[in-house]
CSV table of C-alpha atoms in Angstrom, one decimal:
chain,number,residue,atom,x,y,z
Q,78,MET,CA,-134.3,67.0,-73.0
Q,79,THR,CA,-131.4,67.0,-75.6
Q,80,ALA,CA,-129.2,70.1,-75.6
Q,81,THR,CA,-129.5,71.4,-79.2
Q,82,ARG,CA,-128.9,75.2,-78.8
Q,83,VAL,CA,-125.7,77.0,-79.6
Q,84,LEU,CA,-124.9,80.6,-78.6
Q,85,VAL,CA,-122.6,82.3,-81.0
Q,86,LEU,CA,-120.5,85.2,-79.7
Q,87,ASN,CA,-118.5,87.7,-81.7
Q,88,SER,CA,-116.6,89.8,-79.2
Q,89,GLY,CA,-115.0,93.0,-80.3
Q,90,SER,CA,-112.9,95.4,-78.3
Q,91,SER,CA,-116.0,97.4,-77.2
Q,92,SER,CA,-118.9,95.2,-78.5
Q,93,VAL,CA,-120.4,91.8,-78.4
Q,94,LYS,CA,-122.6,90.5,-81.2
Q,95,TYR,CA,-124.6,87.3,-80.4
Q,96,GLN,CA,-127.1,84.9,-81.8
Q,97,LEU,CA,-128.8,81.9,-80.2
Q,98,LEU,CA,-129.6,79.1,-82.6
Q,99,ASP,CA,-131.5,75.8,-82.3
Q,100,MET,CA,-129.5,73.2,-84.4
Q,101,ARG,CA,-132.4,70.9,-84.8
Q,102,ASP,CA,-133.5,73.1,-87.7
Q,103,SER,CA,-130.9,75.9,-87.7
Q,104,SER,CA,-133.5,78.4,-86.6
Q,105,ARG,CA,-132.6,81.6,-84.8
Q,106,LEU,CA,-134.1,82.0,-81.4
Q,107,ALA,CA,-132.6,85.4,-80.5
Q,108,LEU,CA,-130.0,87.8,-81.7
Q,109,GLY,CA,-128.5,91.1,-80.4
Q,110,LEU,CA,-125.7,93.5,-80.0
Q,111,VAL,CA,-124.0,95.2,-77.0
Q,112,GLU,CA,-122.0,98.2,-78.1
Q,113,ARG,CA,-119.9,100.9,-76.5
Q,114,ILE,CA,-118.8,98.6,-73.7
Q,115,GLY,CA,-117.0,100.6,-71.0
Q,116,GLU,CA,-118.8,103.8,-71.7
Q,117,GLU,CA,-121.7,105.6,-69.9
Q,118,THR,CA,-123.8,105.3,-73.0
Q,119,SER,CA,-123.5,101.6,-73.6
Q,120,ARG,CA,-126.4,100.1,-75.6
Q,121,LEU,CA,-127.9,96.6,-75.7
Q,122,LYS,CA,-130.2,95.7,-78.5
Q,123,HIS,CA,-132.0,92.4,-78.3
Q,124,THR,CA,-134.5,90.7,-80.6
Q,125,PRO,CA,-136.4,87.6,-79.4
Q,126,LEU,CA,-137.1,85.8,-82.7
Q,127,ALA,CA,-138.5,82.6,-81.3
Q,128,SER,CA,-141.4,84.3,-79.6
Q,129,GLY,CA,-141.9,86.9,-82.3
Q,130,GLY,CA,-141.5,89.6,-79.7
Q,131,GLU,CA,-140.4,93.1,-80.4
Q,132,THR,CA,-136.8,94.3,-80.3
Q,133,ARG,CA,-135.8,95.6,-76.8
Q,134,GLU,CA,-133.2,98.3,-76.3
Q,135,TRP,CA,-131.4,99.4,-73.2
Q,136,THR,CA,-129.0,102.2,-72.7
Q,137,GLY,CA,-126.7,102.8,-69.7
Q,138,PRO,CA,-123.2,102.0,-68.4
Q,139,ILE,CA,-121.9,98.5,-69.1
Q,140,ALA,CA,-118.4,98.4,-67.5
Q,141,ASP,CA,-116.8,95.4,-69.2
Q,142,HIS,CA,-117.4,92.2,-71.2
Q,143,ASP,CA,-118.4,90.3,-68.0
Q,144,ALA,CA,-121.2,92.8,-67.4
Q,145,ALA,CA,-122.1,92.7,-71.1
Q,146,LEU,CA,-122.5,89.0,-71.1
Q,147,LYS,CA,-124.5,89.0,-67.9
Q,148,ALA,CA,-126.8,91.6,-69.4
Q,149,VAL,CA,-127.2,89.4,-72.5
Q,150,SER,CA,-128.0,86.4,-70.3
Q,151,ALA,CA,-130.6,88.5,-68.5
Q,152,GLU,CA,-132.3,89.5,-71.7
Q,153,LEU,CA,-132.2,85.9,-73.0
Q,154,ALA,CA,-133.7,84.7,-69.6
Q,155,LYS,CA,-136.7,87.0,-70.1
Q,156,ASP,CA,-137.5,84.8,-73.1
Q,157,GLY,CA,-136.8,81.6,-71.3
Q,158,LEU,CA,-133.5,81.3,-73.2
Q,159,GLY,CA,-130.9,82.1,-70.5
Q,160,LEU,CA,-127.3,80.9,-70.3
Q,161,ASP,CA,-128.3,78.5,-67.5
Q,162,SER,CA,-130.7,76.7,-69.8
Q,163,PRO,CA,-130.2,72.9,-70.0
Q,164,GLU,CA,-130.9,73.1,-73.7
Q,165,LEU,CA,-127.7,75.1,-74.3
Q,166,ALA,CA,-125.1,72.6,-75.8
Q,167,ALA,CA,-122.2,75.0,-76.4
Q,168,ILE,CA,-121.0,78.5,-77.0
Q,169,GLY,CA,-119.2,79.1,-80.3
Q,170,HIS,CA,-116.7,82.0,-80.5
Q,171,ARG,CA,-115.5,83.7,-83.6
Q,172,VAL,CA,-111.7,84.0,-83.4
Q,173,VAL,CA,-110.1,86.1,-86.1
Q,174,HIS,CA,-106.6,84.6,-86.2
Q,175,GLY,CA,-105.7,80.9,-85.7
Q,176,GLY,CA,-102.3,80.9,-87.5
Q,177,LYS,CA,-101.2,77.6,-89.0
Q,178,ARG,CA,-102.1,75.5,-86.1
Q,179,PHE,CA,-105.8,75.8,-86.0
Q,180,THR,CA,-107.3,74.2,-89.1
Q,181,GLU,CA,-110.6,73.1,-87.6
Q,182,PRO,CA,-113.1,74.3,-84.9
Q,183,THR,CA,-111.5,73.6,-81.6
Q,184,VAL,CA,-112.8,73.0,-78.1
Q,185,ILE,CA,-111.1,75.7,-75.9
Q,186,ASP,CA,-108.8,74.8,-73.1
Q,187,ASP,CA,-105.8,76.5,-71.4
Q,188,ALA,CA,-103.5,75.4,-74.3
Q,189,VAL,CA,-105.8,76.9,-76.9
Q,190,LEU,CA,-106.1,80.1,-75.0
Q,191,ALA,CA,-102.3,80.4,-74.8
Q,192,GLU,CA,-101.9,79.9,-78.5
Q,193,ILE,CA,-104.6,82.5,-79.4
Q,194,GLU,CA,-102.8,84.9,-77.1
Q,195,ARG,CA,-99.4,84.0,-78.7
Q,196,LEU,CA,-100.9,85.1,-82.1
Q,197,ILE,CA,-101.8,88.6,-80.8
Q,198,PRO,CA,-98.8,90.2,-82.6
Q,199,VAL,CA,-100.3,89.2,-86.0
Q,200,ALA,CA,-103.9,90.1,-85.0
Q,201,PRO,CA,-103.5,92.9,-82.4
Q,202,LEU,CA,-106.9,94.5,-83.0
Q,203,HIS,CA,-108.9,91.3,-82.9
Q,204,ASN,CA,-107.5,88.4,-80.9
Q,205,PRO,CA,-107.3,90.3,-77.6
Q,206,ALA,CA,-111.1,91.1,-77.9
Q,207,ASN,CA,-111.9,87.6,-78.9
Q,208,LEU,CA,-109.9,86.3,-75.8
Q,209,THR,CA,-111.8,88.6,-73.5
Q,210,GLY,CA,-115.2,87.3,-74.7
Q,211,ILE,CA,-114.0,83.7,-74.4
Q,212,ARG,CA,-112.7,84.1,-70.9
Q,213,THR,CA,-115.8,85.9,-69.8
Q,214,ALA,CA,-118.1,83.2,-71.2
Q,215,MET,CA,-116.0,80.5,-69.6
Q,216,GLY,CA,-116.3,82.2,-66.3
Q,217,LEU,CA,-120.1,82.3,-66.6
Q,218,ARG,CA,-120.5,78.7,-67.8
Q,219,PRO,CA,-117.3,76.8,-66.9
Q,220,ASP,CA,-119.2,73.5,-67.3
Q,221,LEU,CA,-120.2,74.2,-70.9
Q,222,PRO,CA,-118.1,73.4,-74.0
Q,223,GLN,CA,-116.6,76.5,-75.5
Q,224,VAL,CA,-115.5,76.3,-79.2
Q,225,ALA,CA,-113.3,78.6,-81.2
Q,226,VAL,CA,-114.1,78.9,-84.9
Q,227,PHE,CA,-111.3,80.6,-86.7
Q,228,ASP,CA,-111.5,83.1,-89.6
Q,229,THR,CA,-108.2,81.7,-90.9
Q,230,ALA,CA,-109.0,78.0,-90.7
Q,231,PHE,CA,-110.7,77.7,-94.1
Q,232,HIS,CA,-107.7,79.1,-95.8
Q,233,THR,CA,-105.2,76.6,-94.3
Q,234,THR,CA,-105.7,74.3,-97.2
Q,235,MET,CA,-103.8,76.7,-99.5
Q,236,PRO,CA,-100.6,75.2,-101.0
Q,237,GLU,CA,-97.3,76.7,-99.9
Q,238,SER,CA,-96.9,78.2,-103.4
Q,239,ALA,CA,-99.9,80.4,-102.6
Q,240,ALA,CA,-99.4,80.9,-98.8
Q,241,ARG,CA,-95.7,81.9,-98.8
Q,242,TYR,CA,-94.4,85.4,-99.7
Q,243,ALA,CA,-91.2,85.6,-101.7
Q,244,ILE,CA,-89.0,86.8,-98.8
Q,245,ASP,CA,-86.2,85.1,-96.9
Q,246,VAL,CA,-87.6,81.8,-95.6
Q,247,GLU,CA,-85.9,81.9,-92.2
Q,248,THR,CA,-87.1,85.5,-91.5
Q,249,ALA,CA,-90.6,84.6,-92.6
Q,250,ASP,CA,-90.7,81.5,-90.4
Q,251,ARG,CA,-89.3,83.3,-87.4
Q,252,HIS,CA,-91.9,86.0,-87.5
Q,253,ARG,CA,-94.8,83.8,-88.8
Q,254,ILE,CA,-95.1,85.9,-92.0
Q,255,ARG,CA,-97.3,84.2,-94.6
Q,256,ARG,CA,-100.7,84.5,-96.2
Q,257,TYR,CA,-103.4,83.5,-93.7
Q,258,GLY,CA,-106.5,85.0,-95.2
Q,259,PHE,CA,-109.7,86.1,-93.4
Q,260,HIS,CA,-113.5,86.0,-93.7
Q,261,GLY,CA,-113.0,82.2,-93.7
Q,262,THR,CA,-116.3,81.3,-92.2
Q,263,SER,CA,-118.0,83.3,-94.9
Q,264,HIS,CA,-116.0,81.8,-97.7
Q,265,ALA,CA,-116.7,78.3,-96.4
Q,266,TYR,CA,-120.4,78.9,-96.0
Q,267,VAL,CA,-120.8,80.6,-99.4
Q,268,SER,CA,-118.8,78.1,-101.4
Q,269,ARG,CA,-120.9,75.2,-100.1
Q,270,ALA,CA,-124.1,77.2,-100.6
Q,271,THR,CA,-123.1,77.9,-104.1
Q,272,ALA,CA,-122.6,74.3,-104.9
Q,273,LYS,CA,-126.0,73.5,-103.4
Q,274,LEU,CA,-127.5,76.2,-105.6
Q,275,LEU,CA,-126.0,74.5,-108.6
Q,276,GLY,CA,-127.3,71.1,-107.4
Q,277,ARG,CA,-123.8,69.7,-107.1
Q,278,ALA,CA,-121.5,68.4,-104.4
Q,279,PRO,CA,-118.9,70.9,-103.1
Q,280,GLU,CA,-116.1,68.6,-104.0
Q,281,ASP,CA,-117.2,68.8,-107.7
Q,282,VAL,CA,-117.4,72.6,-107.9
Q,283,ASN,CA,-114.8,75.3,-108.4
Q,284,VAL,CA,-116.0,78.7,-107.1
Q,285,ILE,CA,-114.6,82.2,-106.9
Q,286,VAL,CA,-116.1,83.8,-103.8
Q,287,LEU,CA,-116.2,87.6,-103.6
Q,288,HIS,CA,-117.0,88.7,-100.0
Q,289,LEU,CA,-117.6,92.4,-100.6
Q,290,GLY,CA,-118.4,94.4,-97.5
Q,291,ASN,CA,-116.6,97.3,-95.7
Q,292,GLY,CA,-113.9,94.7,-95.5
Q,293,ALA,CA,-113.5,92.7,-98.8
Q,294,SER,CA,-111.8,89.5,-99.8
Q,295,ALA,CA,-111.8,87.0,-102.7
Q,296,SER,CA,-111.0,83.3,-102.6
Q,297,ALA,CA,-110.4,80.6,-105.1
Q,298,VAL,CA,-112.1,77.4,-103.9
Q,299,ARG,CA,-111.4,74.1,-105.7
Q,300,GLY,CA,-113.6,71.2,-104.8
Q,301,GLY,CA,-114.6,72.7,-101.5
Q,302,LYS,CA,-111.0,73.7,-100.4
Q,303,CYS,CA,-109.4,77.1,-100.6
Q,304,VAL,CA,-106.4,77.3,-102.8
Q,305,ASP,CA,-105.8,81.1,-102.7
Q,306,THR,CA,-107.2,84.1,-101.1
Q,307,SER,CA,-106.7,87.9,-101.3
Q,308,MET,CA,-106.1,88.9,-97.7
Q,309,GLY,CA,-102.7,88.0,-96.4
Q,310,LEU,CA,-100.7,88.3,-93.1
Q,311,THR,CA,-103.4,90.8,-92.1
Q,312,PRO,CA,-106.7,91.9,-93.6
Q,313,LEU,CA,-105.0,94.8,-95.3
Q,314,GLU,CA,-103.9,93.1,-98.5
Q,315,GLY,CA,-106.1,92.5,-101.6
Q,316,LEU,CA,-109.2,94.2,-102.8
Q,317,VAL,CA,-110.0,97.9,-102.4
Q,318,MET,CA,-112.1,98.1,-99.2
Q,319,GLY,CA,-114.1,100.7,-97.4
Q,320,THR,CA,-111.2,102.2,-95.5
Q,321,ARG,CA,-108.3,99.8,-96.4
Q,322,SER,CA,-106.0,100.3,-99.4
Q,323,GLY,CA,-105.7,96.6,-100.4
Q,324,ASP,CA,-102.7,95.9,-102.6
Q,325,THR,CA,-100.1,98.6,-102.5
Q,326,ASP,CA,-96.4,98.7,-103.4
Q,327,PRO,CA,-94.6,97.9,-100.1
Q,328,ALA,CA,-92.1,100.7,-101.0
Q,329,VAL,CA,-95.0,103.2,-100.5
Q,330,ILE,CA,-94.4,102.7,-96.8
Q,331,PHE,CA,-90.7,103.5,-97.1
Q,332,HIS,CA,-91.4,106.5,-99.2
Q,333,LEU,CA,-93.9,107.9,-96.7
Q,334,ALA,CA,-91.5,107.3,-93.9
Q,335,ARG,CA,-88.5,108.9,-95.7
Q,336,VAL,CA,-90.1,111.7,-97.7
Q,337,GLY,CA,-93.4,112.2,-95.9
Q,338,GLU,CA,-91.7,111.9,-92.5
Q,339,MET,CA,-94.6,109.8,-91.3
Q,340,SER,CA,-94.3,107.4,-88.3
Q,341,ILE,CA,-95.1,103.7,-88.6
Q,342,ALA,CA,-98.3,104.3,-86.5
Q,343,GLU,CA,-99.4,107.1,-88.9
Q,344,ILE,CA,-98.8,105.0,-92.0
Q,345,ASP,CA,-100.7,102.1,-90.3
Q,346,THR,CA,-103.6,104.4,-89.7
Q,347,LEU,CA,-103.4,105.8,-93.3
Q,348,LEU,CA,-103.5,102.4,-95.0
Q,349,ASN,CA,-106.1,100.8,-92.7
Q,350,LYS,CA,-108.5,103.6,-91.8
Q,351,LYS,CA,-108.0,106.4,-94.3
Q,352,SER,CA,-107.6,104.6,-97.6
Q,353,GLY,CA,-109.7,102.5,-99.8
Q,354,LEU,CA,-113.0,104.1,-100.9
Q,355,ILE,CA,-113.0,106.7,-98.1
Q,356,GLY,CA,-109.5,107.8,-99.0
Q,357,LEU,CA,-110.4,108.0,-102.7
Q,358,CYS,CA,-113.6,109.9,-102.5
Q,359,GLY,CA,-114.5,110.6,-98.8
Q,360,ASP,CA,-117.2,107.9,-98.6
Q,361,ASN,CA,-117.1,104.2,-97.8
Q,362,ASP,CA,-120.8,103.5,-98.3
Q,363,MET,CA,-121.3,102.1,-101.8
Q,364,ARG,CA,-124.9,103.5,-101.8
Q,365,GLU,CA,-123.7,107.0,-101.3
Q,366,ILE,CA,-120.9,106.6,-103.9
Q,367,ARG,CA,-123.5,105.4,-106.5
Q,368,ARG,CA,-125.7,108.3,-105.6
Q,369,ARG,CA,-122.8,110.7,-106.2
Q,370,ILE,CA,-122.0,109.0,-109.5
Q,371,ASP,CA,-125.6,109.5,-110.7
Q,372,GLU,CA,-125.1,113.2,-109.9
Q,373,GLY,CA,-122.0,113.4,-112.0
Q,374,ASP,CA,-119.4,113.3,-109.2
Q,375,GLU,CA,-116.1,112.5,-111.0
Q,376,ARG,CA,-114.2,111.7,-107.7
Q,377,ALA,CA,-116.8,109.1,-106.8
Q,378,GLN,CA,-116.7,107.7,-110.3
Q,379,LEU,CA,-112.9,107.3,-110.1
Q,380,ALA,CA,-113.2,105.5,-106.7
Q,381,PHE,CA,-115.8,103.1,-108.2
Q,382,ASP,CA,-113.6,102.5,-111.3
Q,383,ILE,CA,-110.6,101.7,-109.1
Q,384,TYR,CA,-112.7,99.4,-106.9
Q,385,ILE,CA,-114.0,97.5,-110.0
Q,386,HIS,CA,-110.6,97.4,-111.7
Q,387,ARG,CA,-109.0,95.6,-108.7
Q,388,LEU,CA,-112.0,93.3,-108.5
Q,389,LYS,CA,-111.7,92.3,-112.1
Q,390,LYS,CA,-108.0,91.6,-111.7
Q,391,TYR,CA,-108.7,89.1,-108.9
Q,392,ILE,CA,-111.5,87.4,-110.9
Q,393,GLY,CA,-109.1,87.0,-113.8
Q,394,ALA,CA,-106.2,85.8,-111.5
Q,395,TYR,CA,-108.3,83.2,-109.7
Q,396,TYR,CA,-109.8,82.0,-113.0
Q,397,ALA,CA,-106.2,81.3,-114.0
Q,398,VAL,CA,-105.4,79.6,-110.6
Q,399,LEU,CA,-108.5,77.3,-110.8
Q,400,GLY,CA,-108.3,76.6,-114.5
Q,401,ARG,CA,-112.0,75.7,-114.6
Q,402,VAL,CA,-114.6,78.0,-112.9
Q,403,ASP,CA,-118.1,76.7,-112.4
Q,404,ALA,CA,-119.4,79.8,-110.5
Q,405,ILE,CA,-118.7,83.2,-109.2
Q,406,ALA,CA,-120.5,84.1,-105.9
Q,407,PHE,CA,-121.1,87.6,-104.7
Q,408,THR,CA,-121.7,87.9,-101.0
Q,409,ALA,CA,-121.7,90.3,-97.9
Q,410,GLY,CA,-123.2,93.8,-97.8
Q,411,VAL,CA,-122.0,95.2,-101.1
Q,412,GLY,CA,-121.9,91.9,-102.9
Q,413,GLU,CA,-125.5,91.0,-102.0
Q,414,ASN,CA,-127.0,94.5,-102.5
Q,415,ALA,CA,-125.1,96.5,-105.1
Q,416,ALA,CA,-126.3,95.4,-108.5
Q,417,PRO,CA,-124.0,97.9,-110.3
Q,418,VAL,CA,-120.9,96.4,-108.7
Q,419,ARG,CA,-121.9,92.9,-109.8
Q,420,GLU,CA,-122.6,94.1,-113.4
Q,421,ALA,CA,-119.4,96.1,-113.7
Q,422,ALA,CA,-117.3,93.3,-112.2
Q,423,VAL,CA,-118.0,90.9,-115.0
Q,424,ALA,CA,-118.5,93.4,-117.8
Q,425,GLY,CA,-116.1,92.6,-120.7
Q,426,LEU,CA,-115.4,89.1,-119.4
Q,427,GLU,CA,-117.8,87.4,-121.8
Q,428,GLN,CA,-114.9,85.4,-123.4
Q,429,LEU,CA,-114.5,83.8,-120.0
Q,430,GLY,CA,-118.1,82.7,-120.0
Q,431,LEU,CA,-119.1,85.5,-117.5
Q,432,ALA,CA,-122.2,87.6,-117.9
Q,433,VAL,CA,-125.2,88.8,-115.8
Q,434,ASP,CA,-128.8,89.1,-116.8
Q,435,ALA,CA,-129.9,92.7,-116.2
Q,436,GLU,CA,-133.4,91.7,-114.9
Q,437,LEU,CA,-132.1,88.9,-112.7
Q,438,ASN,CA,-129.3,91.2,-111.4
Q,439,ALA,CA,-131.8,93.8,-110.4
Q,440,VAL,CA,-133.9,91.5,-108.2
Q,441,ARG,CA,-133.3,91.8,-104.4
Q,442,GLY,CA,-133.8,88.9,-102.1
Q,443,ASP,CA,-132.6,87.0,-99.0
Q,444,GLU,CA,-132.2,83.6,-100.8
Q,445,PRO,CA,-129.3,82.4,-103.0
Q,446,ARG,CA,-130.0,83.0,-106.6
Q,447,LEU,CA,-128.5,82.9,-110.1
Q,448,ILE,CA,-128.1,86.2,-112.0
Q,449,SER,CA,-126.4,84.8,-115.1
Q,450,PRO,CA,-128.3,84.2,-118.3
Q,451,THR,CA,-129.8,80.8,-118.8
Q,452,GLY,CA,-127.2,78.4,-120.2
Q,453,ALA,CA,-124.2,80.5,-119.2
Q,454,ARG,CA,-120.9,78.6,-119.1
Q,455,VAL,CA,-120.1,80.0,-115.7
Q,456,ALA,CA,-122.9,80.6,-113.2
Q,457,VAL,CA,-122.9,84.0,-111.5
Q,458,ALA,CA,-124.7,83.9,-108.2
Q,459,VAL,CA,-125.7,86.1,-105.3
Q,460,VAL,CA,-125.4,84.1,-102.1
Q,461,PRO,CA,-126.2,85.8,-98.8
Q,462,THR,CA,-123.5,84.9,-96.3
Q,463,ASP,CA,-124.4,83.5,-92.8
Q,464,GLU,CA,-121.3,83.5,-90.7
Q,465,GLU,CA,-123.2,82.9,-87.4
Q,466,LEU,CA,-124.9,79.8,-88.8
Q,467,GLU,CA,-121.6,78.6,-90.0
Q,468,ILE,CA,-120.0,79.1,-86.6
Q,469,ALA,CA,-123.0,77.4,-84.9
Q,470,THR,CA,-122.9,74.5,-87.4
Q,471,GLN,CA,-119.2,73.9,-86.9
Q,472,THR,CA,-119.6,74.2,-83.1
Q,473,TYR,CA,-122.4,71.7,-82.9
Q,474,ALA,CA,-120.8,69.3,-85.3
Q,475,LEU,CA,-117.8,69.2,-82.9
Q,476,VAL,CA,-119.7,68.9,-79.6
Q,477,GLY,CA,-123.2,67.8,-80.5
Q,478,GLU,CA,-122.4,64.1,-80.7
Q,479,ASN,CA,-120.9,64.3,-77.3
Q,480,THR,CA,-123.8,66.2,-75.8
Q,481,VAL,CA,-125.5,64.2,-73.2
Q,482,GLU,CA,-129.2,64.2,-72.4
Q,483,ALA,CA,-129.6,67.4,-70.3
Q,484,THR,CA,-132.0,67.3,-67.4
Q,485,ALA,CA,-133.6,70.3,-65.8
Q,486,GLU,CA,-133.1,69.9,-62.0
């Protein structure tokens, strides 16, 4: 039989998210999550989609990522989908930071591992966890191709004028300081899916992609290639997010250190975990913020207004960068589900050809759809993202043609 399955792993510091896909038709065979790894109350949640079975949950101590992946393999094996299956072609890993070197999905070897490790200083919260998952998977299936798909890769097409910060060049180069961007697998998937929705080829379409979740980022995509994005050296820059501040005068840090007598660690925590929506109003769930607004909560209203103001600024900026915009695509948790955010984001931008149809905007669904009025100069779309499918697609495209006929012995 031909090996056509890809297991996608997203390893966090104390969690592993996974999906198993069959690339013959991009169908999902199973998905799940292991969380609280290293605790007595670890939990594994597994859903066998291929068999239509019910979700299974297990709670108990899972010591480390090795034990977590072995538990995942055991659950998959119950459905005849174990890691030892001859139909498994590869394992695709989400890796947050690939720096300038990794511009494409890459088969992992010792040199790749060393480079991912070398990038830890610019991704201290993510790359170590990604490495742990990779090494664990390689230990369980050393014979299987393991592929790294990098969040930053899609943004490596940015010109130097967009990627560089206006600081001393030698200092920037020595410390690898530049705009890298993140959420790249989502921006890649959504920009192509938007072109497909319009019935056009990606290379013929200019799209502004708005990935709005607890983390949020915008990108300007010209002809299928990213030319600018809002996140920078780290995911802190750019839009207002659930707990991150986004754009802030860098001198705020100096001021907090000098006047507020805060340590670098305290400022880091403030800007990354206690800012954004939660810092403005105490909530980072847009549904709760909208509920509070409906009840007349002024603090929630201000948080929403700041969020939208920043979003509009980026739409306008990327409109200018692209020159011609064919579509704006909203995606991720807030972008896909919060109709008031989409409406407010384009309100007042009619002169730019942007508008939403109230009835279309109110419709909820799992498929890509247009929410702009018929005949609008710029299409406004809701395009559900699918980062796991993107990782699986890139992984299989890299190794699939080299996959031999697998035999069950």
